[in-house]
């Protein structure tokens, strides 16, 4: 099963970066951006006002490869975020860790509506800890790559009135939750039954909305929302919600200010809302409409 998932990741990554063409192909629209943001603070040992020396970096990569020919469309997206924080006297800790891949095949039934089938994958790169010491004096491991990993398929209709906004409605959206790390797969964590490594939710629905637009000159806002509804657990507190936002302001060709925020509500993970947020100044490299020969 892990080999199948890794193959799925490789295929989606390849689609977003390589489609061999000798001549420019107007059926494909490609975008790519990658950046690193840095934050640093330093205090002398005798600094009386208080404070602690620290250094942090956040990195992000966003890529799209969208195909359109007559009524047929095929949209592919990759979003990756990873960051580390190091305070003086402490080991480094993660500040953000996210992998999101999405592929959607659509067929237009009108100027604004498409029918579609899609697959998306959500996980993280490295181990995550709850920094309270356990009985053995170690940080408590709570997540890892593919632990959890969410693979969701969906069938439904999409409303796309313009290039920067879309709304997907999927009455059938089976999801597979994986826990590949046995040290994470305890106490029915992430809703996976004890002694199992996979949870399957066949009867479910999903709603997705995305917004990606330059709201001012050199200022881009990207919003992504997803809700997941298991028909067998149909109550308000059992509906999963995920929201991701990125606001990027370009100072010049390469320097940017970047504000990121992620919100998650998943009762199987925690009964409260989870969130992280980062603000940084960094380097951003972008490409649009390119061909890979």
Coordinates of C-alpha atoms in Angstrom, one line a residue:
X1 CA 0.0 0.0 0.0
X2 CA 2.9 2.4 0.8
X3 CA 4.4 1.7 -2.6
X4 CA 1.1 2.6 -4.3
X5 CA 0.9 5.9 -2.4
X6 CA 4.5 6.8 -3.2
X7 CA 3.8 6.1 -6.9
X8 CA 0.7 8.4 -6.7
X9 CA 2.9 11.1 -5.2
X10 CA 5.6 10.8 -7.9
X11 CA 3.0 10.8 -10.8
X12 CA 1.4 14.0 -9.5
X13 CA 4.7 15.8 -9.0
X14 CA 5.8 14.8 -12.5
X15 CA 2.6 16.1 -14.0
X16 CA 3.1 19.6 -12.5
X17 CA 6.7 20.0 -13.8
X18 CA 7.1 18.1 -17.0
X19 CA 5.1 17.8 -20.2
X20 CA 7.5 17.5 -23.1
X21 CA 6.7 19.9 -26.0
X22 CA 8.8 21.2 -28.8
X23 CA 6.5 24.1 -29.5
X24 CA 4.6 26.1 -26.9
X25 CA 1.4 24.3 -26.0
X26 CA -1.6 26.6 -25.4
X27 CA -3.7 23.7 -23.9
X28 CA -1.5 23.8 -20.8
X29 CA -1.2 26.6 -18.2
X30 CA 1.6 26.2 -15.7
X31 CA 2.7 28.1 -12.7
X32 CA 5.5 27.5 -10.2
X33 CA 6.7 29.4 -7.1
X34 CA 9.1 28.5 -4.3
X35 CA 10.3 30.6 -1.5
X36 CA 12.2 30.7 1.8
X37 CA 11.4 33.1 4.7
X38 CA 13.8 33.7 7.5
X39 CA 13.3 35.1 11.0
X40 CA 16.1 35.8 13.5
X41 CA 16.6 37.4 16.9
X42 CA 19.7 37.7 19.1
X43 CA 20.2 38.9 22.7
X44 CA 23.4 39.2 24.7
X45 CA 23.5 37.2 28.0
X46 CA 23.2 40.4 30.0
X47 CA 20.3 41.9 28.1
X48 CA 18.1 43.2 31.0
X49 CA 14.8 43.6 29.1
X50 CA 14.5 39.9 28.6
X51 CA 14.3 37.8 25.5
X52 CA 15.8 34.6 23.9
X53 CA 18.0 34.2 20.8
X54 CA 16.2 32.3 18.0
X55 CA 16.3 31.6 14.4
X56 CA 13.6 30.2 12.2
X57 CA 12.9 29.5 8.5
X58 CA 9.8 28.5 6.6
X59 CA 9.9 27.2 3.0
X60 CA 7.1 26.7 0.6
X61 CA 6.5 25.4 -2.9
X62 CA 3.4 25.8 -5.1
X63 CA 3.0 24.4 -8.5
X64 CA 0.1 24.0 -11.0
X65 CA -0.3 22.3 -14.4
X66 CA -3.8 22.8 -15.8
X67 CA -4.9 21.3 -19.1
X68 CA -7.9 22.6 -21.1
X69 CA -9.1 21.5 -24.5
X70 CA -12.8 22.0 -25.6
X71 CA -14.9 20.5 -22.8
X72 CA -12.2 18.5 -21.2
X73 CA -10.0 19.9 -18.3
X74 CA -7.4 18.3 -16.1
X75 CA -6.1 20.4 -13.2
X76 CA -3.1 19.4 -11.0
X77 CA -1.7 21.1 -8.0
X78 CA 1.1 20.7 -5.5
X79 CA 1.4 22.6 -2.2
X80 CA 4.3 22.0 0.2
X81 CA 5.3 23.8 3.3
X82 CA 8.1 23.1 5.8
X83 CA 9.7 25.1 8.6
X84 CA 12.0 24.8 11.6
X85 CA 12.4 26.9 14.7
X86 CA 15.5 26.9 17.0
X87 CA 15.4 28.7 20.3
X88 CA 18.7 29.1 22.3
X89 CA 19.0 26.2 24.8
X90 CA 16.4 24.0 23.0
X91 CA 16.4 21.5 20.2
X92 CA 15.0 22.6 16.9
X93 CA 11.2 22.1 16.4
X94 CA 9.0 22.2 13.4
X95 CA 7.0 25.3 12.8
X96 CA 5.0 24.0 9.8
X97 CA 4.9 20.8 7.8
X98 CA 2.4 20.1 5.1
X99 CA 2.1 18.1 1.8
X100 CA -1.0 18.5 -0.3
X101 CA -1.5 17.1 -3.8
X102 CA -4.6 17.4 -5.9
X103 CA -5.6 16.1 -9.4
X104 CA -9.0 16.7 -11.0
X105 CA -10.4 15.6 -14.4
X106 CA -13.4 17.5 -15.5
X107 CA -16.0 17.7 -18.4
X108 CA -17.8 21.0 -19.0
X109 CA -21.6 20.8 -19.1
X110 CA -22.0 24.6 -19.3
X111 CA -19.9 27.7 -19.2
X112 CA -19.7 27.7 -15.4
X113 CA -20.3 24.0 -14.4
X114 CA -18.2 20.9 -14.8
X115 CA -18.7 17.3 -13.8
X116 CA -15.5 15.8 -12.3
X117 CA -13.6 13.0 -10.6
X118 CA -10.7 13.9 -8.4
X119 CA -8.1 12.5 -6.0
X120 CA -6.1 14.4 -3.3
X121 CA -3.5 13.5 -0.8
X122 CA -2.6 15.2 2.5
X123 CA 0.3 14.4 4.8
X124 CA 3.6 15.7 6.2
X125 CA 7.3 15.2 5.7
X126 CA 8.8 14.4 9.1
X127 CA 8.0 13.3 12.6
X128 CA 5.9 15.5 14.8
X129 CA 6.0 15.7 18.6
X130 CA 3.9 16.8 21.5
X131 CA 6.5 18.5 23.6
X132 CA 5.5 17.1 27.0
X133 CA 7.8 14.4 28.3
X134 CA 6.5 10.9 28.6
X135 CA 7.3 8.4 31.4
X136 CA 10.6 7.5 29.8
X137 CA 11.7 11.2 29.5
X138 CA 11.1 11.5 25.8
X139 CA 9.0 13.8 23.7
X140 CA 5.8 12.2 22.7
X141 CA 5.6 11.2 19.0
X142 CA 2.2 12.0 17.5
X143 CA 2.7 12.1 13.7
X144 CA 5.0 11.2 10.8
X145 CA 5.1 10.9 7.1
X146 CA 1.9 8.8 6.1
X147 CA 1.0 8.9 9.8
X148 CA -1.5 10.3 9.2
X149 CA -1.9 10.3 5.4
X150 CA -5.2 11.1 3.9
X151 CA -6.1 9.9 0.4
X152 CA -9.5 11.1 -0.8
X153 CA -11.4 10.4 -4.1
X154 CA -14.4 12.4 -5.1
X155 CA -17.1 12.5 -7.8
X156 CA -19.3 15.5 -8.2
X157 CA -19.9 18.9 -9.8
X158 CA -17.8 22.0 -9.9
X159 CA -18.9 25.6 -10.2
X160 CA -16.1 27.7 -11.8
X161 CA -17.5 31.1 -13.0
X162 CA -14.0 32.6 -13.5
X163 CA -10.3 31.6 -13.4
X164 CA -9.7 32.5 -9.8
X165 CA -12.6 30.9 -7.9
X166 CA -14.0 27.4 -7.9
X167 CA -16.5 25.4 -5.7
X168 CA -16.6 21.6 -5.8
X169 CA -19.6 19.6 -4.5
X170 CA -19.0 15.9 -4.1
X171 CA -21.8 13.7 -2.7
X172 CA -19.6 10.6 -3.0
X173 CA -16.0 11.0 -1.6
X174 CA -14.4 7.9 -0.1
X175 CA -11.4 8.6 2.1
X176 CA -8.6 6.4 3.3
X177 CA -6.6 7.4 6.5
X178 CA -3.2 5.7 6.8
X179 CA -1.0 5.3 9.9
X180 CA 2.2 3.7 8.5
X181 CA 4.2 4.3 11.8
X182 CA 3.3 1.8 14.4
X183 CA 4.5 4.2 17.1
X184 CA 1.8 6.7 16.0
X185 CA -1.0 4.1 15.5
X186 CA -2.1 3.8 19.2
X187 CA -5.2 4.7 21.1
X188 CA -7.3 4.9 17.9
X189 CA -5.4 8.0 16.9
X190 CA -6.8 9.9 13.9
X191 CA -9.9 7.6 14.0
X192 CA -7.9 4.5 12.9
X193 CA -9.1 1.4 14.8
X194 CA -6.6 -0.1 17.4
X195 CA -4.4 -2.7 15.7
X196 CA -5.1 -1.4 12.2
X197 CA -3.1 0.9 9.9
X198 CA -5.9 2.0 7.6
X199 CA -9.3 3.5 8.2
X200 CA -11.8 3.5 5.3
X201 CA -14.7 5.9 5.0
X202 CA -16.8 4.9 1.9
X203 CA -20.0 6.8 2.5
X204 CA -19.0 10.4 2.7
X205 CA -19.3 13.8 1.0
X206 CA -16.8 16.6 0.5
X207 CA -17.0 20.3 -0.3
X208 CA -14.0 22.3 -1.6
X209 CA -13.6 25.9 -2.4
X210 CA -10.5 27.8 -3.7
X211 CA -9.7 31.4 -4.4
X212 CA -6.4 32.5 -6.0
X213 CA -6.1 36.1 -7.2
X214 CA -3.9 39.2 -7.3
X215 CA -6.0 41.5 -5.1
X216 CA -3.6 44.4 -5.6
X217 CA -0.5 45.1 -7.7
X218 CA 2.1 42.6 -6.5
X219 CA -0.2 41.2 -3.8
X220 CA -1.6 37.7 -4.2
X221 CA -4.2 36.0 -1.9
X222 CA -4.7 32.3 -2.0
X223 CA -7.5 30.6 0.0
X224 CA -8.4 26.9 0.2
X225 CA -11.2 25.4 2.2
X226 CA -12.3 21.7 2.5
X227 CA -15.0 20.1 4.6
X228 CA -15.5 16.3 4.9
X229 CA -18.8 14.8 6.0
X230 CA -19.1 11.1 7.0
X231 CA -22.7 10.1 6.5
X232 CA -22.4 7.5 9.3
X233 CA -21.4 10.3 11.8
X234 CA -23.6 13.1 10.6
X235 CA -23.5 15.7 13.3
X236 CA -22.0 19.2 13.4
X237 CA -19.1 18.4 15.6
X238 CA -18.1 15.4 13.4
X239 CA -17.7 17.4 10.2
X240 CA -14.0 18.0 9.4
X241 CA -12.9 21.4 8.3
X242 CA -9.6 22.5 6.8
X243 CA -8.6 26.0 5.8
X244 CA -5.4 27.2 4.3
X245 CA -4.5 30.8 3.4
X246 CA -1.4 32.4 1.9
X247 CA -0.9 36.2 1.4
X248 CA 2.1 37.2 -0.6
X249 CA 3.4 40.7 -1.2
X250 CA 6.3 41.1 -3.6
X251 CA 8.8 43.9 -2.6
X252 CA 10.7 43.4 -5.8
X253 CA 11.4 40.5 -8.3
X254 CA 12.8 38.2 -5.6
X255 CA 12.0 39.6 -2.2
X256 CA 8.6 39.1 -0.6
X257 CA 6.6 39.3 2.6
X258 CA 4.6 36.2 3.2
X259 CA 1.8 35.5 5.7
X260 CA 0.5 31.9 6.0
X261 CA -2.2 30.4 8.2
X262 CA -3.7 26.9 8.5
X263 CA -6.8 25.9 10.5
X264 CA -8.0 22.3 11.1
X265 CA -11.0 21.0 12.9
X266 CA -11.1 17.2 13.0
X267 CA -12.8 15.6 15.9
X268 CA -10.8 12.4 15.4
X269 CA -7.6 14.4 16.0
X270 CA -8.7 16.9 18.6
X271 CA -12.0 18.3 19.9
X272 CA -10.7 21.9 19.5
X273 CA -9.6 23.9 16.5
X274 CA -5.9 23.5 15.5
X275 CA -4.1 26.4 13.8
X276 CA -0.7 27.6 12.9
X277 CA 0.5 30.9 11.5
X278 CA 3.7 32.4 10.2
X279 CA 4.9 35.8 9.0
X280 CA 8.2 36.3 7.3
X281 CA 10.4 38.2 4.9
X282 CA 12.1 36.1 2.3
X283 CA 13.1 35.1 -1.2
X284 CA 10.4 34.1 -3.7
X285 CA 11.0 32.7 -7.2
X286 CA 8.1 32.4 -9.6
X287 CA 7.5 31.1 -13.2
X288 CA 4.3 31.3 -15.2
X289 CA 3.2 29.9 -18.6
X290 CA 6.5 28.0 -19.0
X291 CA 7.1 24.9 -21.2
X292 CA 9.4 22.0 -20.3
X293 CA 11.2 20.6 -23.3

